[in-house]
Tab-separated table of C-alpha atoms (C1' of nucleotides) in Angstrom:
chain	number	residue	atom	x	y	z
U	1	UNK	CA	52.125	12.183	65.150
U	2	UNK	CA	52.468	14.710	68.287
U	3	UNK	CA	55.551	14.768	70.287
U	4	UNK	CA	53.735	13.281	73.257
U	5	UNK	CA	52.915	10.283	70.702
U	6	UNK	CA	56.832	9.895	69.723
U	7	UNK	CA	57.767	9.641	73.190
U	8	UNK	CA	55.649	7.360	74.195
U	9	UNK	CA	57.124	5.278	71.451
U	10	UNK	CA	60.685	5.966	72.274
U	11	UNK	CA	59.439	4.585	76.011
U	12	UNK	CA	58.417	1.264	74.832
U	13	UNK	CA	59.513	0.100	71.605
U	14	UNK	CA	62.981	0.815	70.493
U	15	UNK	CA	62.773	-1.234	66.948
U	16	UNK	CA	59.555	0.449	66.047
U	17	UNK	CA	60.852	3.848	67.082
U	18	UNK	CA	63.890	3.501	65.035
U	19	UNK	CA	61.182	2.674	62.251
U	20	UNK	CA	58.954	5.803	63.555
U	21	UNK	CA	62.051	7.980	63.385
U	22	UNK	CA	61.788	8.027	59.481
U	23	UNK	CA	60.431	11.233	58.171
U	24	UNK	CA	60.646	12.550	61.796
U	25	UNK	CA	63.065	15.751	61.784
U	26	UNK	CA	65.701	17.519	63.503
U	27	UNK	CA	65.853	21.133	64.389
U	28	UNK	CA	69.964	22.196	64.581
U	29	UNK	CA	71.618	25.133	65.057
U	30	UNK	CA	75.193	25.855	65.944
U	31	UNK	CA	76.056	25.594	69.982
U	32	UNK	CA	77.757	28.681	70.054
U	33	UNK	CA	75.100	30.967	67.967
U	34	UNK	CA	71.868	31.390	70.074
U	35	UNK	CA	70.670	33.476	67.676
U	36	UNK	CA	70.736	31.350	64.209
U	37	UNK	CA	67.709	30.959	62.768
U	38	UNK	CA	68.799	27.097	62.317
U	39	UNK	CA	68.156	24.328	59.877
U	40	UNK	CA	65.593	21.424	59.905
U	41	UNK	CA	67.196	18.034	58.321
U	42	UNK	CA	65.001	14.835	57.860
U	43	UNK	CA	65.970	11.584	59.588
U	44	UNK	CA	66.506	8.797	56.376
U	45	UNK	CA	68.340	6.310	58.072
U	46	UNK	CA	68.384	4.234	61.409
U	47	UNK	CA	69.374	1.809	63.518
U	48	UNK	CA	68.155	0.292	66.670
U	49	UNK	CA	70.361	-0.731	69.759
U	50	UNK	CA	69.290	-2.462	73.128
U	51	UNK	CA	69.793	-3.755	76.253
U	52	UNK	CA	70.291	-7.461	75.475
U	53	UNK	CA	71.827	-7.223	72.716
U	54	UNK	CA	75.900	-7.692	72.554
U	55	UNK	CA	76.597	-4.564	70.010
U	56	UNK	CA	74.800	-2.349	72.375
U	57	UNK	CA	77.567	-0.582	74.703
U	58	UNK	CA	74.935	-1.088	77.671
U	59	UNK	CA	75.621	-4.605	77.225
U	60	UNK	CA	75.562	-6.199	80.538
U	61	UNK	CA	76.900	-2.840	82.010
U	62	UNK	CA	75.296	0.250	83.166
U	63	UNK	CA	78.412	2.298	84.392
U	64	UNK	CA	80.740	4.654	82.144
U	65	UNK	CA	78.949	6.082	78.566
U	66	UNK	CA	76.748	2.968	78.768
U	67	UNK	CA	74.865	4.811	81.842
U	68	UNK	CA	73.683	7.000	79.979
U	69	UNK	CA	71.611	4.547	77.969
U	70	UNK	CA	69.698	4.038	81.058
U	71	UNK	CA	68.743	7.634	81.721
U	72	UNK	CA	64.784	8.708	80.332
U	73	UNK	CA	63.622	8.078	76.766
U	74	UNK	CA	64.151	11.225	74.637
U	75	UNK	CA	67.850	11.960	76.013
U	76	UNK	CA	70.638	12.868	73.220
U	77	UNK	CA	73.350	9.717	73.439
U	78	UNK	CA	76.360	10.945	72.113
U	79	UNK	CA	79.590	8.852	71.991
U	80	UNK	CA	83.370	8.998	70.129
U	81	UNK	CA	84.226	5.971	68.039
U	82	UNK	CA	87.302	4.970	66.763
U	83	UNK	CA	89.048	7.684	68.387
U	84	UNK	CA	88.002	10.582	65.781
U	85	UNK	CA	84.417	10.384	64.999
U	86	UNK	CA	81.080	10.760	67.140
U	87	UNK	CA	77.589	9.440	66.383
U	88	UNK	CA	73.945	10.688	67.634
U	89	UNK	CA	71.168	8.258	69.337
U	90	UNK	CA	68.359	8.744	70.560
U	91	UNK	CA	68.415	7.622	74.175
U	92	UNK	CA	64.730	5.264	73.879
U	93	UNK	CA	63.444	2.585	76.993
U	94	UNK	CA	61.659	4.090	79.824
U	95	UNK	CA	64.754	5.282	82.911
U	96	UNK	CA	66.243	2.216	84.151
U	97	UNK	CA	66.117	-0.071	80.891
U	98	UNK	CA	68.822	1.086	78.431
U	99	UNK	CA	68.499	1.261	74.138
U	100	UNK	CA	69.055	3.602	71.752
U	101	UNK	CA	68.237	4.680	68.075
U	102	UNK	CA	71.332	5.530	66.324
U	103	UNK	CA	71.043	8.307	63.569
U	104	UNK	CA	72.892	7.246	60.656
U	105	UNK	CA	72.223	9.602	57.695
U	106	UNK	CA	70.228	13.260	57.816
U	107	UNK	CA	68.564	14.659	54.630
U	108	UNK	CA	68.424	18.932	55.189
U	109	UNK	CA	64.930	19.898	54.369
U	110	UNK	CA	65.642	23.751	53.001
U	111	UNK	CA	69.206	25.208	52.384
U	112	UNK	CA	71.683	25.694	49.914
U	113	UNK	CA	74.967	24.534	51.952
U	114	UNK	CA	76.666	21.425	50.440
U	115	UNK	CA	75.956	19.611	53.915
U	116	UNK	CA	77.655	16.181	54.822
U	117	UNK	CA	75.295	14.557	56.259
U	118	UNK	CA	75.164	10.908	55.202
U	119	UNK	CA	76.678	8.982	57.684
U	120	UNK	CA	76.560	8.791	61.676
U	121	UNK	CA	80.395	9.986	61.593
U	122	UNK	CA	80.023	12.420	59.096
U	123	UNK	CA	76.658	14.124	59.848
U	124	UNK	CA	78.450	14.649	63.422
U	125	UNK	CA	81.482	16.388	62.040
U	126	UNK	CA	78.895	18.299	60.000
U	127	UNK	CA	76.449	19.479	62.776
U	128	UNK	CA	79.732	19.707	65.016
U	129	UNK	CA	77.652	17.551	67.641
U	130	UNK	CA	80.406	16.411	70.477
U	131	UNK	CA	80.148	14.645	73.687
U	132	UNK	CA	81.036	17.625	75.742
U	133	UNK	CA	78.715	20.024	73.886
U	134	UNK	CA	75.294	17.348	73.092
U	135	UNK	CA	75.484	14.290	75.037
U	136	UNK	CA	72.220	13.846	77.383
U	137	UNK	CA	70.763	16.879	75.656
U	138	UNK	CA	67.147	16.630	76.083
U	139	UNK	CA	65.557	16.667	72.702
U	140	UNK	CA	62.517	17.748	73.220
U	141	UNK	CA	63.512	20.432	75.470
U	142	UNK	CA	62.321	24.087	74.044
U	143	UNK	CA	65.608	25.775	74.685
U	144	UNK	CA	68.554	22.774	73.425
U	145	UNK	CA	70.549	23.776	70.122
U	146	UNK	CA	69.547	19.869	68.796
U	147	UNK	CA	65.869	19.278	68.907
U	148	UNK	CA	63.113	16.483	68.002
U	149	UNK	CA	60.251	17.292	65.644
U	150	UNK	CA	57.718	14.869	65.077
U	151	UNK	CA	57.083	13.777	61.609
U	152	UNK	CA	54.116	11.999	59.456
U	153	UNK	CA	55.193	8.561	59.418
U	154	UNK	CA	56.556	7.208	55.440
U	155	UNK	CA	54.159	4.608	53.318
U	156	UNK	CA	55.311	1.021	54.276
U	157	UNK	CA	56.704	0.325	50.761
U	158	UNK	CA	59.220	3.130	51.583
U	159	UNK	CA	61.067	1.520	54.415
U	160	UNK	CA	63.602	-0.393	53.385
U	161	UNK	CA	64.736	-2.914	56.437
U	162	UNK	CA	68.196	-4.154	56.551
U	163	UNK	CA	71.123	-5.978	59.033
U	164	UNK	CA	73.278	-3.254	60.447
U	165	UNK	CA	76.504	-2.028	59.493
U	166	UNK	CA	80.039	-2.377	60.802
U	167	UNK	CA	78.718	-4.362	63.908
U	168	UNK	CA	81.121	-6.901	64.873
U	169	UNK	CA	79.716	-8.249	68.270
U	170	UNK	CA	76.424	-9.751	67.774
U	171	UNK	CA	74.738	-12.030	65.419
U	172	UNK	CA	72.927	-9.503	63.071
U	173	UNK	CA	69.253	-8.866	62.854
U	174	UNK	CA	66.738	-6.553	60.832
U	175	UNK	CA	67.793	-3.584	62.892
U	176	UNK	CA	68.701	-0.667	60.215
U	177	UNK	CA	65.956	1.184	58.668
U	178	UNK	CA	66.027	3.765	55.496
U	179	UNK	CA	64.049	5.414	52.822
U	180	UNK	CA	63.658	3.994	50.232
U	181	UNK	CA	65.654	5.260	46.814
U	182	UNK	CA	66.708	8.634	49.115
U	183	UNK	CA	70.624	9.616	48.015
U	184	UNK	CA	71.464	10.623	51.504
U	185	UNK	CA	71.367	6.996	52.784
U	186	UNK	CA	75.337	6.009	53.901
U	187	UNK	CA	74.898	2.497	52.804
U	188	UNK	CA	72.559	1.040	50.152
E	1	DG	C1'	100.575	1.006	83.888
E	2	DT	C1'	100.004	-1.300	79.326
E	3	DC	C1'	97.267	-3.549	75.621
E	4	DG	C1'	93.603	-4.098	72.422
E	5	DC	C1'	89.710	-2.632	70.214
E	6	DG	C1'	85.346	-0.238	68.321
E	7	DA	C1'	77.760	1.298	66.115
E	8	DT	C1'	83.725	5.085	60.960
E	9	DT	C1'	85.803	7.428	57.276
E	10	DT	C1'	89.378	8.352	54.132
E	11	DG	C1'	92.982	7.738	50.993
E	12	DC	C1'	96.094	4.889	48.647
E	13	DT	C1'	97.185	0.466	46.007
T	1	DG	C1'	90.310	-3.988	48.645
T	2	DC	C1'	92.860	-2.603	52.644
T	3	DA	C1'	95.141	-0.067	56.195
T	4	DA	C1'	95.755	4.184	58.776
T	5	DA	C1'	94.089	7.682	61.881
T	6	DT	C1'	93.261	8.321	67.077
T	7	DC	C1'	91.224	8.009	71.945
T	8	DG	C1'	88.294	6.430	75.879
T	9	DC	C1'	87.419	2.470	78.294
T	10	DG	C1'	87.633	-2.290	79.917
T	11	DA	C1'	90.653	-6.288	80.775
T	12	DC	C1'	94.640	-7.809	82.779
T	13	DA	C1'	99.148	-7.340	85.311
DNA sequence: GTCGCGATTTGCT
DNA sequence: GCAAATCGCGACA
């Protein structure tokens, strides 16, 4: 898949991008060291978020954080929840619809660290992704410390789709996707 | 201005 | 299994 493909994707699909985000990787490196080689991690678990539905904080409302759910497909959405943790999405709709993919667990592809990455508040704390420093980062921007790579997509038999979790206003659907049998998954 | 609460995580019982 | 931690934002006064 090319990165032209993924966007397109993330413009008009936001369940099947969440899907599509499987396998698909991030580049990281820290904010304040331009010259770190960085680290690649694997997205291995997701869930999808949109406009009409009542968990998603664009909700009937495009004003406050929720605006920037509206902004262009491809955007970094980050938010603080519970007053101590943040979580990464993947702004997705084309610019004037809002939805998001939210990243819930990270797999790192080569390093040694003992990285923290399963779960949307802990891979945060681990990647030290804030609102101030990463929110309505562009992802596929050549020059961002938090980028998008495109990823061959995983064999059907090793999604695994699921109701989300901790969602308290909406009737759940089907929205989470993981791999299959992959330890870094927050919830089995 | 005050109140209540959330797409979470942790630690204690 | 359950409650605490902690803060931005919307609802209400």
């Amino acid at each position: 898949m090319t990165e032209t493909q993924l966007q397109a994707l993330l413009a008009t699909d936001t369940l099947a991008a969440a899907r599509r985000l499987l396998g698909c990787e991030f580049w990281w490196r820290p904010v304040d060291e331009p010259e770190h080689p960085g680290e690649r991690f694997r997205i291995v678990e997701t869930e999808a978020y949109t406009q009409d539905d009542p968990a998603c904080h664009a909700y009937q409302k495009n004003k406050g954080r929720a605006a920037n759910l509206y902004q262009r497909p491809g955007l970094a959405y980050v938010y603080l929840i519970y007053g101590m943790y943040h979580c990464l999405n993947v702004v997705s709709e084309p610019e004037g619809r809002a939805g998001a993919v939210l990243i819930r667990a990270l797999e790192p592809v080569n390093n040694h660290k003992e990285w923290r990455t399963h779960g949307p508040g802990r891979l945060c704390k681990a990647l030290n992704l804030t609102v101030k420093s990463h929110n309505g980062l562009d992802l596929f921007s050549k020059d961002t410390p938090l980028r998008l790579l495109p990823g061959e997509p995983l064999e059907e038999s090793r999604v695994v789709t699921t109701t989300r979790i901790g969602i308290t206003k909406a009737v759940e659907a089907p929205w989470r996707f993981y791999e299959r049998d992959n330890r870094w998954v927050s919830v089995k």
